[in-house]
Amino acid sequence: MTNFDGCQLPCIPKFSIGPAEAVQTSAIGRLKRFLAYPWNRYVKQWLKQTYYKIKSWKGGSSASNSVKDFAPTVPFQTGDLVRVRSREEIDSTLDPFKEVKGCAFLPEMYQYCGTQQRVLKSMQRFMDERDYKVKKVRGVILLENIICTGTPTFGACDRCCFLFWREEWLEKS
């Protein structure tokens, strides 16, 4: 028996018993699932870089201008009560890829808009499962009892991962 002091994620191939059956979806759903494979992150990264280069050449304004309007003046602490901003406020901070500083706002998160939540913690680092490296992060908050239960593209998931919330999407109550 080995003593493993790290994260359980590297062990997943050892204890999983194979892939789950895919949810039957439309051709668009299958395409979305195909594009979500990890190797496609490089394609997505290239598309985003190209988009922003073209936008800067045209002199267009970016969504980050409106993000500055929502930056918190006081950092969030564990236990703080916060209000998730309205859908319109959050949408005004998102770029065309539905992200703020690389953090995606998922459609499943809209149900929490306008609600009051409690901060679980402000993240400093996390494990990136794509390359099994711990990465630093700033401005990302975890809220108590708000977890992902799956996505329309991939279907239900029992893993219960916390959803990542940008500080710009929250305000102190």
Short mmCIF file of C-alpha atoms in Angstrom, two decimals:
data_model
loop_
_atom_site.label_atom_id
_atom_site.label_comp_id
_atom_site.label_asym_id
_atom_site.label_seq_id
_atom_site.Cartn_x
_atom_site.Cartn_y
_atom_site.Cartn_z
CA MET A 1 0.00 0.00 0.00
CA THR A 2 1.42 3.37 -1.00
CA ASN A 3 1.10 6.60 0.89
CA PHE A 4 -0.14 9.26 -1.54
CA ASP A 5 -0.12 12.80 -0.15
CA GLY A 6 -1.22 14.64 -3.30
CA CYS A 7 -4.44 15.33 -5.11
CA GLN A 8 -6.61 12.39 -6.13
CA LEU A 9 -6.94 13.56 -9.74
CA PRO A 10 -3.80 11.81 -11.05
CA CYS A 11 -5.30 8.54 -9.76
CA ILE A 12 -8.53 8.82 -11.76
CA PRO A 13 -7.35 6.55 -14.60
CA LYS A 14 -6.54 3.87 -12.01
CA PHE A 15 -9.92 3.79 -10.26
CA SER A 16 -12.30 4.71 -13.08
CA ILE A 17 -14.00 1.83 -14.86
CA GLY A 18 -14.32 3.50 -18.26
CA PRO A 19 -16.11 6.38 -19.94
CA ALA A 20 -19.73 7.13 -19.14
CA GLU A 21 -22.26 6.96 -21.91
CA ALA A 22 -22.52 10.24 -23.75
CA VAL A 23 -25.77 12.13 -23.59
CA GLN A 24 -27.59 11.98 -26.93
CA THR A 25 -27.40 15.46 -28.41
CA SER A 26 -27.82 17.24 -31.68
CA ALA A 27 -25.02 17.67 -34.19
CA ILE A 28 -24.26 21.07 -32.62
CA GLY A 29 -24.06 19.44 -29.19
CA ARG A 30 -21.63 16.82 -30.49
CA LEU A 31 -19.54 19.56 -32.10
CA LYS A 32 -19.43 21.51 -28.81
CA ARG A 33 -18.35 18.37 -26.95
CA PHE A 34 -15.65 17.70 -29.57
CA LEU A 35 -14.35 21.26 -29.28
CA ALA A 36 -14.18 20.92 -25.49
CA TYR A 37 -11.43 18.30 -25.62
CA PRO A 38 -8.21 19.55 -24.00
CA TRP A 39 -6.13 19.65 -27.21
CA ASN A 40 -8.60 22.16 -28.59
CA ARG A 41 -7.66 24.69 -25.92
CA TYR A 42 -4.76 25.69 -28.16
CA VAL A 43 -7.13 26.29 -31.06
CA LYS A 44 -9.40 28.34 -28.79
CA GLN A 45 -6.43 30.29 -27.46
CA TRP A 46 -5.30 31.07 -31.00
CA LEU A 47 -8.82 32.18 -31.98
CA LYS A 48 -9.03 34.51 -28.97
CA GLN A 49 -5.61 36.02 -29.63
CA THR A 50 -6.49 36.55 -33.28
CA TYR A 51 -9.83 38.12 -32.33
CA TYR A 52 -8.20 40.60 -29.93
CA LYS A 53 -5.46 41.49 -32.41
CA ILE A 54 -8.03 42.27 -35.09
CA LYS A 55 -10.10 44.23 -32.59
CA SER A 56 -7.07 46.29 -31.51
CA TRP A 57 -6.20 47.02 -35.15
CA LYS A 58 -9.74 48.33 -35.69
CA GLY A 59 -9.48 50.41 -32.53
CA GLY A 60 -12.46 48.76 -30.86
CA SER A 61 -13.05 49.01 -27.14
CA SER A 62 -12.76 45.87 -25.07
CA ALA A 63 -15.02 44.51 -22.36
CA SER A 64 -12.24 45.11 -19.83
CA ASN A 65 -13.18 48.81 -19.79
CA SER A 66 -16.51 47.96 -18.17
CA VAL A 67 -14.83 45.45 -15.83
CA LYS A 68 -12.93 48.31 -14.16
CA ASP A 69 -16.28 49.85 -13.16
CA PHE A 70 -17.07 46.72 -11.12
CA ALA A 71 -13.70 46.14 -9.45
CA PRO A 72 -14.15 45.79 -5.67
CA THR A 73 -12.52 48.39 -3.44
CA VAL A 74 -12.27 46.02 -0.45
CA PRO A 75 -11.22 42.38 -0.97
CA PHE A 76 -13.73 39.67 -0.14
CA GLN A 77 -13.09 37.66 3.03
CA THR A 78 -14.34 34.25 4.12
CA GLY A 79 -17.85 34.60 5.54
CA ASP A 80 -18.71 37.90 3.80
CA LEU A 81 -22.24 38.22 2.49
CA VAL A 82 -22.24 39.17 -1.18
CA ARG A 83 -24.86 39.81 -3.82
CA VAL A 84 -24.37 38.27 -7.23
CA ARG A 85 -24.84 41.12 -9.71
CA SER A 86 -27.76 41.15 -12.12
CA ARG A 87 -27.59 39.40 -15.45
CA GLU A 88 -27.29 42.73 -17.28
CA GLU A 89 -24.41 43.90 -15.07
CA ILE A 90 -22.54 40.63 -15.53
CA ASP A 91 -23.17 40.55 -19.30
CA SER A 92 -21.68 44.04 -19.58
CA THR A 93 -18.38 42.71 -18.16
CA LEU A 94 -18.11 39.69 -20.49
CA ASP A 95 -16.11 39.58 -23.69
CA PRO A 96 -17.47 37.83 -26.82
CA PHE A 97 -16.24 34.51 -25.39
CA LYS A 98 -18.37 35.02 -22.24
CA GLU A 99 -15.24 35.48 -20.10
CA VAL A 100 -13.60 38.04 -17.84
CA LYS A 101 -9.82 37.76 -17.63
CA GLY A 102 -10.07 34.15 -18.83
CA CYS A 103 -12.73 33.05 -16.32
CA ALA A 104 -15.87 31.87 -18.10
CA PHE A 105 -19.36 32.74 -16.94
CA LEU A 106 -21.37 29.57 -17.55
CA PRO A 107 -25.08 29.62 -18.45
CA GLU A 108 -25.76 27.58 -15.29
CA MET A 109 -24.55 30.54 -13.21
CA TYR A 110 -27.32 32.89 -14.34
CA GLN A 111 -29.76 31.30 -11.88
CA TYR A 112 -27.78 32.91 -9.03
CA CYS A 113 -27.96 36.46 -10.41
CA GLY A 114 -29.47 38.85 -7.89
CA THR A 115 -29.18 36.39 -5.00
CA GLN A 116 -27.31 36.84 -1.75
CA GLN A 117 -24.53 34.33 -1.07
CA ARG A 118 -21.74 33.78 1.45
CA VAL A 119 -18.06 33.72 0.48
CA LEU A 120 -16.42 30.36 1.12
CA LYS A 121 -12.95 31.64 0.28
CA SER A 122 -10.93 33.84 -2.01
CA MET A 123 -8.77 31.62 -4.19
CA GLN A 124 -5.01 32.00 -4.33
CA ARG A 125 -4.17 28.86 -6.34
CA PHE A 126 -5.83 25.85 -7.93
CA MET A 127 -4.96 22.58 -9.62
CA ASP A 128 -5.24 22.78 -13.41
CA GLU A 129 -6.34 19.28 -14.36
CA ARG A 130 -5.30 19.67 -17.98
CA ASP A 131 -1.59 19.60 -17.13
CA TYR A 132 -1.65 18.70 -13.41
CA LYS A 133 0.02 21.91 -12.32
CA VAL A 134 -0.90 24.19 -9.46
CA LYS A 135 -1.50 27.70 -10.80
CA LYS A 136 -1.82 31.08 -9.12
CA VAL A 137 -5.01 33.07 -9.47
CA ARG A 138 -6.21 36.49 -8.37
CA GLY A 139 -9.76 37.84 -8.13
CA VAL A 140 -11.54 34.47 -8.11
CA ILE A 141 -14.02 33.70 -5.34
CA LEU A 142 -15.70 30.46 -4.23
CA LEU A 143 -19.22 30.79 -2.82
CA GLU A 144 -20.70 28.44 -0.23
CA ASN A 145 -22.92 25.65 -1.56
CA ILE A 146 -22.73 26.77 -5.19
CA ILE A 147 -21.45 23.79 -7.12
CA CYS A 148 -21.56 22.56 -10.69
CA THR A 149 -23.91 19.63 -11.28
CA GLY A 150 -23.08 19.22 -14.97
CA THR A 151 -23.54 21.06 -18.24
CA PRO A 152 -25.95 20.76 -21.14
CA THR A 153 -23.03 19.78 -23.39
CA PHE A 154 -21.69 16.94 -21.23
CA GLY A 155 -24.74 16.09 -19.13
CA ALA A 156 -24.99 15.45 -15.41
CA CYS A 157 -21.85 15.11 -13.28
CA ASP A 158 -21.59 13.96 -9.67
CA ARG A 159 -18.20 15.50 -8.96
CA CYS A 160 -19.57 18.68 -7.29
CA CYS A 161 -16.88 21.19 -8.33
CA PHE A 162 -17.19 24.72 -7.02
CA LEU A 163 -18.04 27.34 -9.63
CA PHE A 164 -15.42 30.07 -10.02
CA TRP A 165 -16.78 33.62 -9.57
CA ARG A 166 -14.86 36.73 -10.57
CA GLU A 167 -14.85 39.59 -8.04
CA GLU A 168 -16.38 41.79 -10.75
CA TRP A 169 -19.55 39.68 -10.67
CA LEU A 170 -20.07 40.16 -6.92
CA GLU A 171 -20.69 43.06 -4.57
CA LYS A 172 -20.69 43.18 -0.78
CA SER A 173 -24.13 43.19 0.83
#
